[in-house]
Short mmCIF file of C-alpha atoms in Angstrom, two decimals:
data_model
loop_
_atom_site.label_atom_id
_atom_site.label_comp_id
_atom_site.label_asym_id
_atom_site.label_seq_id
_atom_site.Cartn_x
_atom_site.Cartn_y
_atom_site.Cartn_z
CA MET A 1 -0.05 -0.01 -0.10
CA ILE A 2 0.94 3.62 -0.86
CA ALA A 3 0.30 6.09 2.00
CA ILE A 4 -0.24 9.73 0.69
CA VAL A 5 0.12 11.81 3.84
CA ASP A 6 -2.91 14.35 4.24
CA LEU A 7 -1.79 17.74 5.96
CA GLY A 8 -5.31 19.15 5.37
CA ILE A 9 -4.16 21.34 2.38
CA GLY A 10 -4.02 20.92 -1.17
CA ASN A 11 -6.01 18.82 -3.34
CA LEU A 12 -4.66 15.34 -3.12
CA ALA A 13 -7.30 13.61 -5.49
CA SER A 14 -5.23 14.16 -8.35
CA VAL A 15 -2.11 12.63 -6.76
CA ARG A 16 -3.95 9.61 -5.57
CA LYS A 17 -5.67 9.09 -8.99
CA ALA A 18 -2.42 9.53 -10.87
CA LEU A 19 -0.59 7.12 -8.23
CA GLY A 20 -3.12 5.07 -6.41
CA GLY A 21 -2.65 4.58 -2.78
CA THR A 22 -4.63 5.89 0.11
CA VAL A 23 -4.77 9.67 1.40
CA THR A 24 -4.25 9.51 5.20
CA SER A 25 -3.51 11.68 8.22
CA ASP A 26 -3.25 8.46 10.37
CA PRO A 27 0.11 7.64 11.62
CA TYR A 28 -0.94 4.01 11.92
CA GLU A 29 -1.49 3.53 8.28
CA MET A 30 1.68 5.41 7.41
CA GLU A 31 3.56 2.72 9.35
CA ARG A 32 1.85 -0.12 7.95
CA ALA A 33 2.30 1.39 4.32
CA GLU A 34 4.98 -0.03 1.96
CA LYS A 35 5.89 3.57 0.52
CA LEU A 36 5.04 7.26 1.52
CA VAL A 37 4.26 10.07 -0.55
CA LEU A 38 4.46 13.89 0.68
CA PRO A 39 2.82 16.17 -1.52
CA GLY A 40 2.73 19.88 -0.42
CA VAL A 41 1.77 23.32 -1.40
CA GLY A 42 1.53 26.47 0.74
CA ASN A 43 3.56 28.10 3.08
CA PHE A 44 6.75 26.19 4.47
CA GLY A 45 6.14 27.39 8.14
CA ALA A 46 2.60 26.62 8.14
CA VAL A 47 3.01 23.06 6.46
CA VAL A 48 5.81 22.52 8.86
CA GLU A 49 3.24 23.08 11.83
CA ARG A 50 0.70 20.52 10.16
CA LEU A 51 3.61 18.05 9.61
CA GLU A 52 4.69 18.01 13.16
CA PRO A 53 2.78 15.39 14.84
CA LEU A 54 3.75 13.13 11.82
CA ARG A 55 7.42 14.13 11.72
CA GLY A 56 8.53 10.93 13.54
CA VAL A 57 6.43 8.49 11.63
CA ILE A 58 8.07 10.11 8.34
CA LEU A 59 11.32 9.93 9.47
CA ASP A 60 11.12 6.40 10.79
CA ALA A 61 9.71 5.27 7.48
CA ILE A 62 12.65 6.86 5.36
CA ASN A 63 14.99 5.49 8.16
CA ASP A 64 13.56 2.11 7.74
CA GLY A 65 14.26 2.09 3.99
CA LYS A 66 10.59 2.55 2.69
CA PRO A 67 10.52 4.42 -0.59
CA PHE A 68 9.71 7.97 -0.06
CA LEU A 69 8.43 10.42 -2.49
CA GLY A 70 8.27 14.32 -1.84
CA ILE A 71 6.38 16.39 -4.49
CA CYS A 72 6.70 20.36 -4.72
CA LEU A 73 6.95 21.58 -1.22
CA GLY A 74 7.23 17.81 -0.08
CA LEU A 75 10.69 18.17 -1.61
CA GLN A 76 11.35 21.71 0.00
CA LEU A 77 10.35 19.83 3.59
CA LEU A 78 13.07 17.32 3.24
CA PHE A 79 15.79 20.15 3.90
CA GLU A 80 16.52 21.84 6.93
CA GLY A 81 14.67 25.09 6.56
CA SER A 82 13.62 27.91 4.12
CA GLU A 83 13.74 31.40 3.76
CA GLU A 84 10.06 31.52 3.60
CA SER A 85 9.59 30.70 7.29
CA PRO A 86 12.94 31.33 9.31
CA GLY A 87 12.71 29.51 12.63
CA SER A 88 10.81 26.64 11.02
CA GLU A 89 12.78 23.48 10.73
CA GLY A 90 12.21 21.00 7.62
CA LEU A 91 12.63 17.53 8.23
CA GLY A 92 16.46 17.63 7.65
CA VAL A 93 16.92 14.72 5.62
CA PHE A 94 18.98 16.48 3.29
CA ARG A 95 21.70 19.26 4.18
CA GLY A 96 20.67 22.52 2.74
CA ARG A 97 18.12 25.31 2.82
CA VAL A 98 15.12 26.64 0.64
CA VAL A 99 15.42 30.10 -1.16
CA ARG A 100 13.27 32.50 -3.02
CA PHE A 101 13.95 33.37 -6.60
CA ARG A 102 15.64 36.60 -7.29
CA GLY A 103 16.10 38.26 -10.32
CA VAL A 104 13.42 36.35 -12.10
CA ARG A 105 9.41 36.58 -12.38
CA THR A 106 7.71 34.57 -9.62
CA PRO A 107 6.19 32.39 -9.11
CA HIS A 108 7.43 29.99 -11.63
CA ILE A 109 4.24 28.50 -13.23
CA GLY A 110 4.24 26.57 -16.21
CA TRP A 111 5.90 23.88 -18.35
CA ASN A 112 9.64 23.70 -18.06
CA GLN A 113 12.33 21.11 -18.83
CA LEU A 114 14.09 18.95 -16.50
CA TRP A 115 17.76 18.13 -17.24
CA LYS A 116 19.19 15.07 -15.54
CA ARG A 117 22.39 14.97 -13.55
CA LYS A 118 22.42 11.46 -12.42
CA GLU A 119 20.45 7.85 -12.77
CA CYS A 120 17.37 7.95 -10.66
CA PRO A 121 14.91 5.38 -11.11
CA LEU A 122 12.01 7.62 -10.98
CA PHE A 123 13.19 8.96 -14.51
CA GLU A 124 13.49 5.47 -16.28
CA GLY A 125 12.05 5.82 -19.65
CA ILE A 126 11.96 9.92 -19.73
CA ARG A 127 14.21 11.62 -22.11
CA ASP A 128 16.67 14.47 -20.93
CA GLY A 129 15.09 17.67 -21.12
CA ALA A 130 11.57 16.36 -20.79
CA TYR A 131 8.98 18.88 -20.00
CA PHE A 132 7.00 18.88 -16.43
CA TYR A 133 4.58 21.31 -14.68
CA PHE A 134 5.88 23.73 -11.92
CA VAL A 135 4.37 26.08 -9.52
CA HIS A 136 6.71 27.65 -6.97
CA SER A 137 8.48 30.72 -5.72
CA TYR A 138 11.02 28.99 -3.75
CA TYR A 139 13.67 26.22 -4.63
CA ALA A 140 16.00 24.04 -2.67
CA VAL A 141 19.92 24.52 -2.75
CA PRO A 142 21.44 21.41 -1.54
CA GLU A 143 24.71 21.27 0.22
CA GLU A 144 25.37 17.68 -1.15
CA GLY A 145 25.69 17.82 -4.71
CA ASP A 146 25.55 14.02 -5.31
CA ILE A 147 21.69 14.06 -4.37
CA VAL A 148 20.66 16.19 -7.29
CA ALA A 149 18.94 14.14 -9.76
CA GLY A 150 17.86 16.92 -12.10
CA VAL A 151 17.99 20.57 -12.49
CA THR A 152 15.79 23.34 -14.47
CA ASP A 153 16.80 26.34 -15.90
CA TYR A 154 14.24 29.23 -15.57
CA GLY A 155 14.22 33.13 -16.68
CA SER A 156 14.94 34.67 -19.75
CA GLY A 157 17.87 36.45 -21.38
CA GLY A 158 20.44 37.46 -18.91
CA ARG A 159 18.27 36.75 -16.09
CA ARG A 160 18.29 32.94 -15.24
CA VAL A 161 18.37 30.68 -12.45
CA VAL A 162 19.16 27.01 -12.82
CA PHE A 163 17.68 25.15 -9.70
CA THR A 164 17.62 21.65 -8.30
CA SER A 165 14.01 20.23 -9.64
CA ALA A 166 14.66 16.68 -8.52
CA VAL A 167 16.56 14.75 -5.88
CA CYS A 168 17.26 11.26 -5.02
CA ARG A 169 19.43 9.14 -2.54
CA GLU A 170 18.88 5.66 -1.66
CA ASN A 171 14.90 5.31 -0.98
CA VAL A 172 14.23 9.24 -1.00
CA TYR A 173 13.01 10.80 -3.90
CA ALA A 174 11.53 14.17 -4.30
CA VAL A 175 10.60 16.59 -7.55
CA GLN A 176 9.66 20.27 -7.29
CA PHE A 177 7.48 19.99 -10.42
CA HIS A 178 4.09 18.20 -9.93
CA PRO A 179 4.01 15.08 -11.69
CA GLU A 180 0.28 14.56 -11.22
CA LYS A 181 -0.12 17.58 -13.34
CA SER A 182 2.61 16.75 -15.92
CA GLY A 183 0.91 14.74 -18.45
CA ARG A 184 2.36 11.57 -19.90
CA ASN A 185 5.83 12.27 -18.45
CA GLY A 186 4.35 12.80 -14.99
CA LEU A 187 2.39 9.78 -15.07
CA LEU A 188 5.74 7.89 -15.91
CA VAL A 189 7.34 9.03 -12.81
CA MET A 190 4.45 7.93 -10.73
CA ARG A 191 4.52 4.63 -12.29
CA ASN A 192 7.99 4.50 -11.51
CA PHE A 193 7.87 5.27 -8.16
CA ARG A 194 4.83 2.69 -7.70
CA GLY A 195 7.25 0.19 -9.11
CA LEU A 196 10.07 0.66 -6.74
#
């Protein structure tokens, strides 16, 4: 069973439809699940507050080797903290911070390309430079370069930002884009995660 973590924000129906699984906020169901998915939208600090009662269950699942997928803010929550909410601690699975786009229009909304930086099972069967759908104003800056699975180039002319758009290490995978809104490529990412 795949448990999709319900923090009471965002529309999880499209994630459930694309991935299957059970939408839940019940720690017992998460403990029983074979895989965990953390979708997220909204303010980093507000989501961290809602996440707090489940922090231990999520970290235990990751430490036990269960496949874990973070989506959008779910990727950002894997890091130590965010400029958006100073003082709010992320899960700290990866070292690094989340920062706001500067010098480019925000939020970054729409289709953009993902350029692979290393092999990652999520992207099996997906060509380098494939398009995915993004909606965000912040992005992760990992301190550990070896976790970066994909990057995306955003902006125009001389005002461009190349940011980390996918990470993976061992059983932990996360994407800044919304696979559930990314058509065929997104469905393939979800299918690849299901097959882990």
